[in-house]
Amino acid sequence: MIPEELTTQWEVAYRRYATAARLATTTPDGPDTARAMATTSQAVADAWRTIATVATLPWWTVAALSAAAEAYESQARDWSLRTPRPAPTPYPRAQPQPAPDDDPPAPLVPQPTNGVAHRAAQDDPVFWPNT
């Protein structure tokens, strides 16, 4: 037996879904329609999934409830793709930095990681260009 509370949750979700579906028949391309259909479809799917957690239900009932939930989840995804997204805000642009006071940048001097690299690099003019 399904608890009355879960039945009531499903009835409320399905009633809202039916209202949104009526709106979809009158204004199928409206942004509010897509949003309403996406959220109410997901609510019905969630209600089906919650009912499927009742421990005393036969396996075939749980399978049917899961299939119904999958159908409403798929529908919710489809409608959510039609939901208009707000325009992305552009990243702030980097502001130009003032030029340095004509001082040349400090040279980069690599740091050896061990004695072998240090000894090998001591005689390498490419590795130590300032020596």
Coordinates of N, CA, C and O in Angstrom, one line a residue:
M1 N 0.8 -1.2 0.0 CA 0.0 0.0 0.0 C 0.9 1.3 0.0 O 1.9 1.3 0.7
I2 N 0.5 2.2 -0.8 CA 1.3 3.5 -0.9 C 0.7 4.5 0.2 O -0.5 4.7 0.3
P3 N 1.6 5.0 1.0 CA 1.2 6.0 2.0 C 0.4 7.2 1.4 O 0.8 7.6 0.3
E4 N -0.5 7.6 2.2 CA -1.4 8.7 1.7 C -0.6 10.0 1.4 O -0.9 10.7 0.5
E5 N 0.4 10.2 2.2 CA 1.3 11.4 2.0 C 1.9 11.4 0.6 O 2.0 12.4 -0.1
L6 N 2.4 10.2 0.2 CA 3.1 10.1 -1.1 C 2.1 10.3 -2.2 O 2.4 10.9 -3.3
T7 N 0.9 9.7 -2.0 CA -0.2 9.9 -3.0 C -0.6 11.3 -3.2 O -0.7 11.8 -4.3
T8 N -0.7 12.0 -2.1 CA -1.0 13.5 -2.1 C 0.1 14.3 -2.8 O -0.2 15.1 -3.6
Q9 N 1.4 13.9 -2.5 CA 2.5 14.6 -3.2 C 2.4 14.4 -4.7 O 2.6 15.4 -5.5
W10 N 2.1 13.2 -5.1 CA 2.0 12.9 -6.6 C 0.9 13.7 -7.2 O 1.0 14.3 -8.3
E11 N -0.3 13.7 -6.5 CA -1.5 14.4 -7.0 C -1.2 15.9 -7.2 O -1.6 16.5 -8.2
V12 N -0.6 16.5 -6.2 CA -0.2 17.9 -6.3 C 0.7 18.2 -7.5 O 0.5 19.1 -8.3
A13 N 1.7 17.3 -7.6 CA 2.7 17.5 -8.7 C 2.0 17.3 -10.0 O 2.2 18.1 -11.0
Y14 N 1.1 16.3 -10.1 CA 0.5 16.1 -11.4 C -0.5 17.2 -11.8 O -0.7 17.5 -12.9
R15 N -1.2 17.7 -10.8 CA -2.1 18.8 -11.0 C -1.4 20.0 -11.6 O -1.8 20.6 -12.5
R16 N -0.2 20.3 -11.0 CA 0.6 21.4 -11.5 C 1.1 21.1 -12.9 O 1.1 22.0 -13.8
Y17 N 1.5 19.9 -13.1 CA 1.9 19.5 -14.5 C 0.8 19.7 -15.5 O 1.0 20.2 -16.6
A18 N -0.5 19.3 -15.1 CA -1.6 19.4 -16.0 C -1.9 20.9 -16.3 O -2.2 21.3 -17.5
T19 N -1.7 21.8 -15.4 CA -1.9 23.2 -15.6 C -0.9 23.7 -16.5 O -1.2 24.5 -17.5
A20 N 0.4 23.3 -16.3 CA 1.5 23.7 -17.2 C 1.3 23.2 -18.7 O 1.5 23.9 -19.6
A21 N 0.7 22.0 -18.8 CA 0.5 21.4 -20.1 C -0.6 22.2 -20.8 O -0.5 22.3 -22.0
R22 N -1.6 22.6 -20.1 CA -2.6 23.5 -20.7 C -2.0 24.8 -21.2 O -2.4 25.3 -22.3
L23 N -1.1 25.4 -20.5 CA -0.4 26.6 -20.9 C 0.4 26.3 -22.1 O 0.4 27.1 -23.1
A24 N 1.0 25.1 -22.2 CA 1.8 24.7 -23.4 C 1.0 24.6 -24.6 O 1.5 24.8 -25.7
T25 N -0.3 24.3 -24.5 CA -1.1 24.2 -25.7 C -1.5 25.6 -26.2 O -1.7 25.7 -27.4
T26 N -1.5 26.6 -25.4 CA -1.9 27.9 -25.8 C -0.7 28.8 -26.2 O -0.8 29.5 -27.1
T27 N 0.4 28.6 -25.5 CA 1.6 29.4 -25.8 C 2.8 28.4 -25.8 O 3.6 28.5 -24.8
P28 N 2.9 27.6 -26.8 CA 4.0 26.6 -26.7 C 5.4 27.1 -26.8 O 6.3 26.4 -26.4
D29 N 5.6 28.3 -27.3 CA 7.0 28.8 -27.5 C 7.3 29.9 -26.4 O 8.4 30.5 -26.5
G30 N 6.5 30.1 -25.4 CA 6.7 31.1 -24.4 C 7.8 30.6 -23.4 O 7.9 29.4 -23.1
P31 N 8.6 31.5 -22.9 CA 9.6 31.2 -22.0 C 9.1 30.6 -20.7 O 9.6 29.7 -20.0
D32 N 7.9 31.2 -20.3 CA 7.3 30.7 -19.0 C 6.8 29.3 -19.2 O 6.8 28.5 -18.3
T33 N 6.3 29.0 -20.4 CA 5.8 27.6 -20.7 C 6.9 26.6 -20.5 O 6.8 25.6 -19.9
A34 N 8.1 26.8 -21.2 CA 9.2 25.9 -21.1 C 9.6 25.7 -19.6 O 9.9 24.6 -19.2
R35 N 9.7 26.8 -18.9 CA 10.2 26.7 -17.5 C 9.2 25.9 -16.7 O 9.5 25.0 -15.9
A36 N 7.9 26.2 -16.9 CA 6.8 25.5 -16.1 C 6.8 24.0 -16.5 O 6.7 23.2 -15.6
M37 N 6.9 23.7 -17.7 CA 6.9 22.3 -18.1 C 8.1 21.5 -17.6 O 8.0 20.4 -17.2
A38 N 9.2 22.2 -17.6 CA 10.5 21.5 -17.1 C 10.4 21.2 -15.6 O 10.6 20.1 -15.2
T39 N 9.9 22.2 -14.9 CA 9.9 22.1 -13.4 C 8.8 21.1 -13.0 O 9.0 20.3 -12.1
T40 N 7.6 21.2 -13.6 CA 6.5 20.3 -13.2 C 6.7 18.9 -13.7 O 6.4 17.9 -13.0
S41 N 7.4 18.7 -14.9 CA 7.7 17.3 -15.3 C 8.7 16.7 -14.3 O 8.5 15.5 -14.0
Q42 N 9.7 17.5 -13.9 CA 10.6 16.9 -12.9 C 10.0 16.6 -11.6 O 10.3 15.6 -10.9
A43 N 9.0 17.5 -11.2 CA 8.3 17.2 -9.9 C 7.5 15.9 -10.0 O 7.5 15.1 -9.0
V44 N 6.9 15.7 -11.1 CA 6.1 14.4 -11.3 C 7.1 13.2 -11.3 O 6.8 12.2 -10.6
A45 N 8.2 13.4 -12.0 CA 9.2 12.3 -11.9 C 9.7 12.0 -10.5 O 9.9 10.9 -10.1
D46 N 10.0 13.1 -9.8 CA 10.4 12.9 -8.4 C 9.4 12.2 -7.5 O 9.7 11.4 -6.7
A47 N 8.1 12.6 -7.8 CA 7.0 11.9 -7.0 C 7.0 10.4 -7.4 O 6.8 9.6 -6.5
W48 N 7.1 10.1 -8.7 CA 7.1 8.7 -9.0 C 8.3 7.9 -8.4 O 8.2 6.8 -7.9
R49 N 9.5 8.6 -8.4 CA 10.7 7.9 -7.8 C 10.5 7.7 -6.2 O 10.9 6.7 -5.7
T50 N 9.8 8.7 -5.6 CA 9.6 8.6 -4.2 C 8.6 7.4 -3.9 O 8.8 6.6 -2.9
I51 N 7.6 7.3 -4.7 CA 6.6 6.2 -4.5 C 7.3 4.9 -4.7 O 7.1 3.9 -4.0
A52 N 8.3 4.8 -5.6 CA 9.0 3.6 -5.9 C 9.8 3.1 -4.8 O 10.3 1.9 -4.8
T53 N 10.1 4.0 -3.8 CA 10.9 3.5 -2.7 C 10.1 2.8 -1.6 O 10.7 2.3 -0.6
V54 N 8.8 2.7 -1.7 CA 8.0 2.0 -0.7 C 8.4 0.5 -0.8 O 8.4 -0.1 -1.8
A55 N 8.8 0.1 0.4 CA 9.4 -1.3 0.5 C 8.4 -2.4 0.2 O 8.9 -3.5 -0.3
T56 N 7.2 -2.2 0.4 CA 6.2 -3.4 0.2 C 5.7 -3.5 -1.2 O 4.9 -4.4 -1.4
L57 N 6.1 -2.7 -2.1 CA 5.6 -2.8 -3.5 C 6.2 -4.0 -4.2 O 7.4 -4.3 -4.1
P58 N 5.4 -4.7 -5.1 CA 6.0 -5.7 -5.9 C 7.0 -5.2 -6.9 O 7.0 -4.0 -7.3
W59 N 7.9 -6.0 -7.3 CA 9.0 -5.6 -8.2 C 8.5 -5.0 -9.5 O 9.0 -4.0 -10.0
W60 N 7.4 -5.6 -10.0 CA 6.9 -5.1 -11.3 C 6.2 -3.7 -11.2 O 6.2 -2.9 -12.1
T61 N 5.7 -3.4 -10.0 CA 5.2 -2.0 -9.7 C 6.3 -1.0 -9.7 O 6.3 0.1 -10.2
V62 N 7.4 -1.4 -9.0 CA 8.6 -0.5 -8.9 C 9.2 -0.3 -10.3 O 9.5 0.8 -10.6
A63 N 9.2 -1.3 -11.1 CA 9.7 -1.2 -12.5 C 8.8 -0.2 -13.3 O 9.3 0.6 -14.0
A64 N 7.5 -0.3 -13.1 CA 6.6 0.6 -13.8 C 6.7 2.0 -13.3 O 6.7 3.0 -14.1
L65 N 6.9 2.2 -12.0 CA 7.1 3.5 -11.5 C 8.4 4.1 -12.0 O 8.5 5.3 -12.3
S66 N 9.4 3.3 -12.1 CA 10.7 3.8 -12.6 C 10.6 4.2 -14.0 O 11.2 5.2 -14.4
A67 N 9.9 3.4 -14.8 CA 9.7 3.8 -16.2 C 9.0 5.1 -16.4 O 9.3 5.9 -17.2
A68 N 8.0 5.3 -15.6 CA 7.2 6.5 -15.6 C 8.1 7.7 -15.2 O 8.1 8.7 -15.9
A69 N 8.9 7.5 -14.2 CA 9.8 8.6 -13.8 C 10.8 8.9 -14.9 O 11.1 10.1 -15.1
E70 N 11.3 7.9 -15.5 CA 12.3 8.1 -16.6 C 11.6 9.0 -17.7 O 12.3 9.8 -18.3
A71 N 10.4 8.6 -18.1 CA 9.7 9.4 -19.1 C 9.5 10.8 -18.8 O 9.8 11.7 -19.6
Y72 N 9.1 11.1 -17.5 CA 9.0 12.5 -17.1 C 10.3 13.2 -17.0 O 10.4 14.4 -17.2
E73 N 11.4 12.5 -16.6 CA 12.7 13.1 -16.5 C 13.2 13.5 -17.9 O 13.7 14.6 -18.1
S74 N 12.9 12.6 -18.8 CA 13.3 12.9 -20.2 C 12.6 14.2 -20.7 O 13.1 15.0 -21.4
Q75 N 11.3 14.2 -20.4 CA 10.5 15.4 -20.8 C 11.0 16.6 -20.1 O 11.1 17.7 -20.8
A76 N 11.3 16.5 -18.9 CA 11.9 17.7 -18.2 C 13.2 18.2 -18.8 O 13.4 19.4 -19.0
R77 N 14.0 17.3 -19.2 CA 15.3 17.7 -19.9 C 15.0 18.4 -21.2 O 15.6 19.4 -21.5
D78 N 14.0 17.8 -22.0 CA 13.7 18.4 -23.3 C 13.2 19.8 -23.1 O 13.5 20.7 -23.8
W79 N 12.3 20.0 -22.1 CA 11.7 21.4 -21.9 C 12.8 22.3 -21.3 O 12.8 23.5 -21.6
S80 N 13.7 21.8 -20.5 CA 14.7 22.7 -19.9 C 15.6 23.2 -21.0 O 16.2 24.3 -20.9
L81 N 15.8 22.4 -22.1 CA 16.6 22.9 -23.2 C 15.9 24.1 -23.9 O 16.6 24.9 -24.6
R82 N 14.6 24.2 -23.8 CA 13.9 25.3 -24.5 C 13.8 26.5 -23.6 O 13.3 27.5 -24.0
T83 N 14.2 26.3 -22.3 CA 14.1 27.4 -21.4 C 15.2 28.5 -21.7 O 16.3 28.1 -21.8
P84 N 14.8 29.7 -21.9 CA 15.8 30.7 -22.2 C 16.8 30.9 -21.1 O 16.4 30.9 -19.9
R85 N 18.0 31.0 -21.5 CA 19.1 31.3 -20.5 C 19.4 32.8 -20.5 O 19.4 33.4 -21.5
P86 N 19.8 33.3 -19.4 CA 20.2 34.7 -19.3 C 21.5 34.8 -20.2 O 22.3 33.9 -20.2
A87 N 21.6 36.0 -20.8 CA 22.8 36.3 -21.5 C 24.0 36.2 -20.6 O 24.0 36.7 -19.5
P88 N 25.1 35.6 -21.1 CA 26.3 35.5 -20.2 C 26.9 36.9 -20.1 O 26.9 37.7 -21.0
T89 N 27.4 37.1 -18.9 CA 28.1 38.4 -18.7 C 29.5 38.2 -19.1 O 30.2 37.2 -18.9
P90 N 30.0 39.2 -19.9 CA 31.4 39.1 -20.4 C 32.4 39.2 -19.2 O 32.1 39.9 -18.2
Y91 N 33.5 38.5 -19.4 CA 34.5 38.6 -18.4 C 35.1 40.0 -18.5 O 35.2 40.7 -19.5
P92 N 35.5 40.6 -17.3 CA 36.1 41.9 -17.4 C 37.4 41.9 -18.2 O 38.1 40.9 -18.1
R93 N 37.5 42.9 -19.0 CA 38.7 42.9 -19.8 C 39.9 43.4 -19.0 O 39.8 44.2 -18.1
A94 N 41.1 42.9 -19.4 CA 42.3 43.3 -18.7 C 42.6 44.8 -19.1 O 42.5 45.2 -20.2
Q95 N 42.9 45.5 -18.1 CA 43.2 46.9 -18.3 C 44.7 47.0 -18.6 O 45.5 46.3 -18.1
P96 N 45.0 47.9 -19.6 CA 46.5 48.1 -19.9 C 47.2 48.5 -18.7 O 46.8 49.4 -17.9
Q97 N 48.4 48.0 -18.6 CA 49.3 48.3 -17.4 C 50.2 49.4 -17.9 O 50.6 49.5 -19.0
P98 N 50.5 50.3 -17.0 CA 51.5 51.4 -17.3 C 52.8 50.8 -17.7 O 53.2 49.8 -17.2
A99 N 53.5 51.5 -18.6 CA 54.9 51.0 -19.0 C 55.8 51.2 -17.9 O 55.8 52.1 -17.2
P100 N 56.8 50.3 -17.8 CA 57.8 50.5 -16.7 C 58.7 51.7 -17.1 O 58.7 52.2 -18.2
D101 N 59.5 52.1 -16.1 CA 60.3 53.3 -16.3 C 61.5 53.0 -17.1 O 62.6 53.5 -16.7
D102 N 61.4 52.4 -18.2 CA 62.5 52.0 -19.1 C 63.6 51.2 -18.4 O 64.8 51.2 -18.9
D103 N 63.4 50.6 -17.3 CA 64.3 49.7 -16.7 C 64.2 48.4 -17.3 O 63.1 47.9 -17.5
P104 N 65.3 47.8 -17.7 CA 65.2 46.5 -18.3 C 64.8 45.4 -17.3 O 65.0 45.6 -16.1
P105 N 64.0 44.4 -17.7 CA 63.6 43.4 -16.8 C 64.8 42.6 -16.2 O 65.8 42.5 -16.9
A106 N 64.7 42.2 -15.0 CA 65.7 41.4 -14.4 C 65.9 40.1 -15.2 O 64.9 39.5 -15.6
P107 N 67.1 39.6 -15.4 CA 67.3 38.4 -16.1 C 66.8 37.2 -15.3 O 66.9 37.2 -14.1
L108 N 66.3 36.2 -16.0 CA 65.9 35.0 -15.4 C 67.1 34.1 -15.3 O 67.7 33.8 -16.3
V109 N 67.4 33.6 -14.1 CA 68.5 32.7 -13.9 C 67.9 31.4 -13.4 O 67.3 31.3 -12.4
P110 N 68.1 30.3 -14.2 CA 67.5 29.0 -13.8 C 68.3 28.5 -12.5 O 69.5 28.7 -12.3
Q111 N 67.5 27.8 -11.7 CA 68.0 27.3 -10.5 C 68.2 25.8 -10.7 O 67.3 25.1 -11.1
P112 N 69.4 25.3 -10.5 CA 69.6 23.8 -10.7 C 68.9 23.1 -9.6 O 68.7 23.6 -8.5
T113 N 68.5 21.8 -9.9 CA 67.7 21.0 -8.9 C 68.6 20.1 -8.1 O 68.2 19.7 -7.1
N114 N 69.8 19.8 -8.6 CA 70.7 18.9 -7.9 C 72.2 19.2 -8.3 O 72.4 19.9 -9.3
G115 N 73.1 18.6 -7.6 CA 74.5 18.9 -8.0 C 74.9 18.5 -9.4 O 75.7 19.1 -10.0
V116 N 74.3 17.4 -9.9 CA 74.7 16.9 -11.2 C 74.2 17.9 -12.3 O 75.0 18.4 -13.1
A117 N 73.0 18.4 -12.1 CA 72.5 19.4 -13.1 C 73.3 20.7 -12.9 O 73.6 21.4 -13.9
H118 N 73.7 21.0 -11.7 CA 74.5 22.2 -11.5 C 75.8 22.1 -12.2 O 76.3 23.1 -12.9
R119 N 76.5 21.0 -12.0 CA 77.9 20.9 -12.6 C 77.8 20.8 -14.1 O 78.6 21.4 -14.8
A120 N 76.7 20.2 -14.6 CA 76.6 20.1 -16.1 C 76.2 21.5 -16.6 O 76.6 21.8 -17.7
A121 N 75.5 22.3 -15.9 CA 75.1 23.5 -16.4 C 76.1 24.6 -16.2 O 76.0 25.7 -16.9
Q122 N 77.1 24.4 -15.4 CA 78.1 25.5 -15.1 C 78.8 25.9 -16.4 O 79.2 27.1 -16.6
D123 N 79.1 24.9 -17.2 CA 79.9 25.2 -18.4 C 79.0 25.5 -19.7 O 79.5 25.7 -20.8
D124 N 77.7 25.5 -19.5 CA 76.8 25.7 -20.6 C 76.4 27.2 -20.7 O 75.7 27.7 -19.9
P125 N 76.9 27.9 -21.8 CA 76.6 29.3 -21.9 C 75.1 29.5 -22.2 O 74.6 30.6 -22.0
V126 N 74.4 28.6 -22.8 CA 73.0 28.8 -23.0 C 72.2 28.7 -21.7 O 71.3 29.5 -21.5
F127 N 72.7 27.8 -20.8 CA 72.0 27.6 -19.5 C 72.3 28.8 -18.6 O 71.4 29.3 -17.9
W128 N 73.5 29.3 -18.7 CA 73.9 30.4 -17.8 C 74.4 31.6 -18.8 O 75.5 31.9 -18.9
P129 N 73.4 32.3 -19.4 CA 73.8 33.3 -20.4 C 74.5 34.5 -19.8 O 75.2 35.2 -20.5
N130 N 74.3 34.8 -18.5 CA 74.9 36.0 -17.9 C 76.3 35.8 -17.3 O 76.8 36.7 -16.6
T131 N 76.9 34.6 -17.5 CA 78.1 34.4 -16.8 C 79.3 34.6 -17.7 O 79.2 34.6 -18.9

